[in-house]
């Protein structure tokens, strides 16, 4: 048996408020937990959880002592020790994903053991314990991410678009990883040699200690880390939600909390466009603002708390419109059947009509302005293209660290497209220059963007600047290509719902019911559209959340019918 390396600072000693991250339960609380699990004697050396194990059981220590350890080539690194009254587990207790660490008994005694479903049942019915467990699980995962206590090593470069993509995928999915920068880390070459890869393979992902992935797709990463292993694809769901942005996550929370069997499909990153927002200040209940990543991350955990499952990096390829069961065919060839469907697949920013824009995506051209991107352009000038709230939030956020921000808009001003509080901040910030009636016309560079050109549409004058970072936030294109002719769309490709549906839309779909479609219902009974993908949507996070919750109320009525 390996000996834990006690020279490394355990996680419990490194956190600022250990009583919240590693609380000790009272006897009354333990008594309430006991009927949900089983008592189990433990002996020194017993391995209760092994790295990569799934599902991961939950333990409350009644007596004795257990340690959570991270295996390493030199032995084991001690993460934390749990004693009487304390409990194991972190974020994967909600997701059902594989264990990141080994749990081993260091002193004999007795534990309470609960399986995943038993723990979820307890969390859903006991408000006090739910608060204790949820807070601890979320904070522990945050600390694991901050400390790089994961089963993944990412080798990459800040000048590599693929590195940014992989970094964002792991971050938005809340998976801890250790990053090695080829441009800065002296040991990077030794690691490349050890795994027989070269700099040309970057980004390289060393998954679970042995699998080496060269420039992997998001789906390959999800498969290697087992993100979706706990999901039964053969199960017919009460409700299938396509898209894990604010609208989709809200629908998942309300649907699962009200007893529906809910599965969410997310083709790319949980949180949608909102997840990349640097700060949302006009969302109810957060007077000081909240980052999109934090807001959607909490919603993600909340949905899983109530039993909703989320399948990531598995995009919808086609919708089969047969009724009463709807079938969504996946990009990997699989399928999911459901009695009701909520389409929350959102929209993506429109690309400018510049021929080489794709060459610089992730290497100077970005479609999000999170903390990750801000670190790439610290103390440099940046360009933001767009006049909506997302562009305004990005300008104010990036101005905190960038040398200067140039905001390019096609119109005469921002008043018609941006919230007043953002307009005032932009007008009063010395580090932001608003350039009205201006459009980006050219991008130049080799491996990375080095130079941009913009044109004043009033004078026709083209100005060139040596700028390395451009943020595109220009209009929305709905993600509806996978729907084919099954669902009625408007002239811009957004989904028609409720009163916006024409008699021809219903006739073409052979609408079978006496009643008219509900408010957010499409021309197919039991299929709803919410958020940015819906025609006439209001581009606000609060509106998307509201639509997601309203749609679930209609889903209940459809299922009863």
Coordinates of C-alpha atoms in Angstrom, one line a residue, residues 64-308:
X64 CA -12.8 5.8 12.9
X65 CA -11.1 7.8 10.1
X66 CA -11.0 7.7 6.3
X67 CA -8.7 9.6 3.9
X68 CA -9.3 10.9 0.4
X69 CA -6.1 10.5 -1.6
X70 CA -4.9 11.4 -5.0
X71 CA -2.6 8.7 -6.5
X72 CA 0.6 9.9 -8.1
X73 CA 3.8 8.4 -9.6
X74 CA 5.5 9.1 -6.3
X75 CA 2.8 7.6 -4.1
X76 CA -0.3 9.2 -2.8
X77 CA -1.1 12.9 -2.0
X78 CA -3.4 13.4 0.9
X79 CA -6.4 15.6 0.0
X80 CA -8.5 15.5 3.2
X81 CA -9.1 13.3 6.2
X82 CA -12.7 12.7 7.4
X83 CA -13.4 11.9 11.0
X84 CA -16.5 11.1 13.1
X85 CA -19.5 13.2 12.0
X86 CA -18.0 14.2 8.7
X87 CA -19.0 12.9 5.2
X88 CA -17.4 12.2 1.8
X89 CA -18.2 13.3 -1.6
X90 CA -18.1 16.4 -3.9
X91 CA -19.7 17.5 -7.2
X92 CA -19.8 14.0 -8.7
X93 CA -22.3 13.0 -6.0
X94 CA -24.8 15.0 -8.1
X95 CA -23.7 14.2 -11.6
X96 CA -23.1 10.5 -11.2
X97 CA -19.7 10.8 -12.8
X98 CA -16.5 8.9 -12.0
X99 CA -14.5 9.4 -8.8
X100 CA -11.5 11.7 -9.1
X101 CA -9.8 10.3 -6.0
X102 CA -9.3 7.2 -3.8
X103 CA -11.1 6.9 -0.5
X104 CA -9.3 4.6 2.0
X105 CA -9.8 3.8 5.7
X106 CA -7.0 5.0 7.9
X107 CA -8.5 4.0 11.3
X108 CA -11.1 1.2 11.8
X109 CA -14.6 2.1 12.8
X110 CA -18.1 2.3 11.2
X111 CA -19.7 4.3 8.5
X112 CA -23.2 5.0 7.0
X113 CA -23.2 4.1 3.3
X114 CA -25.8 5.6 0.9
X115 CA -26.0 4.9 -2.8
X116 CA -26.4 7.7 -5.3
X117 CA -30.2 7.5 -5.6
X118 CA -30.6 7.3 -1.8
X119 CA -28.5 10.4 -1.4
X120 CA -30.5 12.3 -4.0
X121 CA -33.7 11.3 -2.3
X122 CA -32.4 12.6 1.0
X123 CA -31.3 15.9 -0.6
X124 CA -34.7 16.3 -2.2
X125 CA -36.7 15.8 1.0
X126 CA -34.6 17.2 3.9
X127 CA -34.1 20.9 3.5
X128 CA -31.5 21.3 6.2
X129 CA -29.3 18.4 5.0
X130 CA -29.8 19.5 1.4
X131 CA -28.3 22.9 2.3
X132 CA -25.3 21.3 4.1
X133 CA -24.6 18.7 1.4
X134 CA -25.1 21.0 -1.7
X135 CA -22.9 23.7 -0.3
X136 CA -20.2 21.3 0.7
X137 CA -20.3 19.4 -2.7
X138 CA -20.2 22.6 -4.7
X139 CA -17.4 24.3 -2.6
X140 CA -15.3 21.1 -2.6
X141 CA -15.5 20.9 -6.4
X142 CA -14.5 24.5 -6.6
X143 CA -11.5 23.9 -4.4
X144 CA -10.5 20.8 -6.4
X145 CA -10.6 22.9 -9.6
X146 CA -8.6 25.7 -8.0
X147 CA -6.0 23.2 -6.8
X148 CA -5.8 21.1 -10.0
X149 CA -6.8 18.0 -8.2
X150 CA -8.1 16.2 -11.3
X151 CA -7.5 13.2 -13.5
X152 CA -6.6 15.4 -16.5
X153 CA -3.5 17.2 -17.7
X154 CA -3.9 19.7 -20.5
X155 CA -0.7 20.6 -22.5
X156 CA -1.2 23.5 -24.7
X157 CA -0.3 27.1 -25.7
X158 CA -2.1 30.4 -25.3
X159 CA -1.5 30.9 -29.0
X160 CA -3.5 27.8 -29.9
X161 CA -7.2 27.9 -30.6
X162 CA -7.7 24.3 -29.7
X163 CA -6.2 24.9 -26.3
X164 CA -8.7 27.6 -25.5
X165 CA -11.5 25.4 -26.7
X166 CA -10.5 22.4 -24.5
X167 CA -9.8 24.7 -21.5
X168 CA -13.3 26.2 -21.8
X169 CA -14.9 22.8 -22.2
X170 CA -13.4 21.5 -19.1
X171 CA -14.0 24.7 -17.1
X172 CA -17.6 25.0 -18.1
X173 CA -18.2 21.4 -17.2
X174 CA -16.6 21.9 -13.8
X175 CA -13.9 19.3 -14.3
X176 CA -10.6 19.8 -12.5
X177 CA -7.5 19.7 -14.6
X178 CA -3.8 20.7 -14.5
X179 CA -2.7 23.0 -17.3
X180 CA 0.9 23.0 -18.6
X181 CA 1.8 25.9 -20.9
X182 CA 4.3 25.0 -23.6
X183 CA 5.4 28.6 -23.8
X184 CA 6.2 29.0 -20.1
X185 CA 6.6 25.6 -18.3
X186 CA 10.2 24.3 -18.3
X187 CA 8.9 20.7 -17.7
X188 CA 6.5 20.7 -20.7
X189 CA 9.0 19.0 -23.1
X190 CA 9.8 16.2 -20.7
X191 CA 6.1 15.4 -20.4
X192 CA 5.7 15.5 -24.2
X193 CA 8.6 13.1 -24.5
X194 CA 7.2 10.8 -21.9
X195 CA 3.9 10.4 -23.7
X196 CA 5.5 10.4 -27.2
X197 CA 3.7 13.4 -28.5
X198 CA 5.1 16.6 -30.1
X199 CA 4.2 20.3 -30.0
X200 CA 2.4 19.8 -33.4
X201 CA -0.1 17.6 -31.5
X202 CA -1.2 20.5 -29.2
X203 CA -3.5 20.6 -27.5
X204 CA -2.7 17.3 -25.8
X205 CA -5.0 15.9 -23.2
X206 CA -3.7 13.2 -20.8
X207 CA -6.9 11.6 -19.6
X208 CA -7.1 9.6 -16.4
X209 CA -3.4 9.2 -16.3
X210 CA -2.8 7.1 -19.4
X211 CA -5.0 7.9 -22.4
X212 CA -3.4 10.5 -24.6
X213 CA -5.7 12.5 -26.8
X214 CA -4.2 14.7 -29.5
X215 CA -6.3 17.8 -30.3
X216 CA -9.4 16.0 -29.1
X217 CA -12.9 17.0 -29.9
X218 CA -15.2 17.9 -27.1
X219 CA -17.1 14.6 -27.6
X220 CA -13.8 12.6 -27.3
X221 CA -13.0 14.4 -24.0
X222 CA -16.5 13.7 -22.7
X223 CA -16.2 10.0 -23.7
X224 CA -12.8 9.6 -22.1
X225 CA -13.9 11.2 -18.8
X226 CA -17.1 9.3 -18.8
X227 CA -19.3 12.4 -18.6
X228 CA -22.3 10.6 -20.0
X229 CA -21.8 7.0 -18.7
X230 CA -24.6 7.2 -16.1
X231 CA -27.2 8.0 -18.7
X232 CA -29.5 5.3 -20.1
X233 CA -30.2 6.1 -23.7
X234 CA -32.9 3.4 -24.1
X235 CA -35.2 5.0 -21.4
X236 CA -38.2 6.8 -22.7
X237 CA -38.2 10.2 -21.0
X238 CA -41.2 12.3 -19.8
X239 CA -39.4 15.4 -21.0
X240 CA -36.3 15.9 -23.3
X241 CA -34.8 19.3 -23.3
X242 CA -32.4 20.3 -26.2
X243 CA -30.0 22.9 -24.9
X244 CA -28.5 23.7 -21.5
X245 CA -28.6 27.5 -21.5
X246 CA -30.7 29.4 -19.0
X247 CA -34.0 28.5 -20.6
X248 CA -33.2 24.8 -20.8
X249 CA -31.7 24.6 -17.3
X250 CA -34.8 26.4 -15.9
X251 CA -37.0 23.9 -17.6
X252 CA -34.9 21.1 -16.2
X253 CA -35.1 22.5 -12.6
X254 CA -38.9 22.9 -12.7
X255 CA -39.6 19.7 -14.6
X256 CA -37.4 17.5 -12.3
X257 CA -38.5 19.2 -9.1
X258 CA -42.1 18.4 -10.1
X259 CA -41.5 14.7 -10.6
X260 CA -40.8 14.5 -14.3
X261 CA -38.1 12.2 -15.7
X262 CA -35.9 14.9 -17.4
X263 CA -32.9 14.6 -19.7
X264 CA -31.1 17.6 -21.1
X265 CA -29.0 17.4 -24.3
X266 CA -26.2 19.9 -24.7
X267 CA -24.1 19.8 -27.9
X268 CA -21.4 22.2 -26.7
X269 CA -21.1 24.0 -23.4
X270 CA -23.6 24.0 -20.5
X271 CA -24.7 27.6 -19.8
X272 CA -25.1 28.6 -23.4
X273 CA -24.2 32.2 -24.4
X274 CA -25.1 33.4 -20.9
X275 CA -22.5 31.1 -19.4
X276 CA -19.8 33.2 -21.2
X277 CA -21.1 36.6 -19.9
X278 CA -18.6 38.3 -17.6
X279 CA -21.2 39.9 -15.4
X280 CA -25.0 40.1 -15.4
X281 CA -26.2 43.0 -13.3
X282 CA -29.9 43.2 -14.2
X283 CA -30.9 39.7 -13.1
X284 CA -33.4 39.7 -10.2
X285 CA -31.9 38.9 -6.8
X286 CA -28.2 39.7 -7.6
X287 CA -27.8 43.5 -6.9
X288 CA -24.0 43.3 -7.1
X289 CA -24.2 41.2 -10.3
X290 CA -23.2 37.6 -11.0
X291 CA -21.0 36.1 -13.7
X292 CA -22.8 34.0 -16.3
X293 CA -20.6 31.0 -15.4
X294 CA -21.6 31.2 -11.8
X295 CA -25.3 31.7 -12.5
X296 CA -25.6 28.8 -15.0
X297 CA -23.3 26.7 -12.9
X298 CA -25.7 27.0 -9.9
X299 CA -28.6 26.2 -12.2
X300 CA -26.7 23.1 -13.5
X301 CA -26.2 21.8 -10.0
X302 CA -29.8 22.7 -9.0
X303 CA -31.2 20.7 -11.9
X304 CA -29.1 17.6 -11.0
X305 CA -30.1 18.0 -7.3
X306 CA -33.7 17.3 -8.4
X307 CA -32.6 14.3 -10.5
X308 CA -32.4 15.8 -14.0

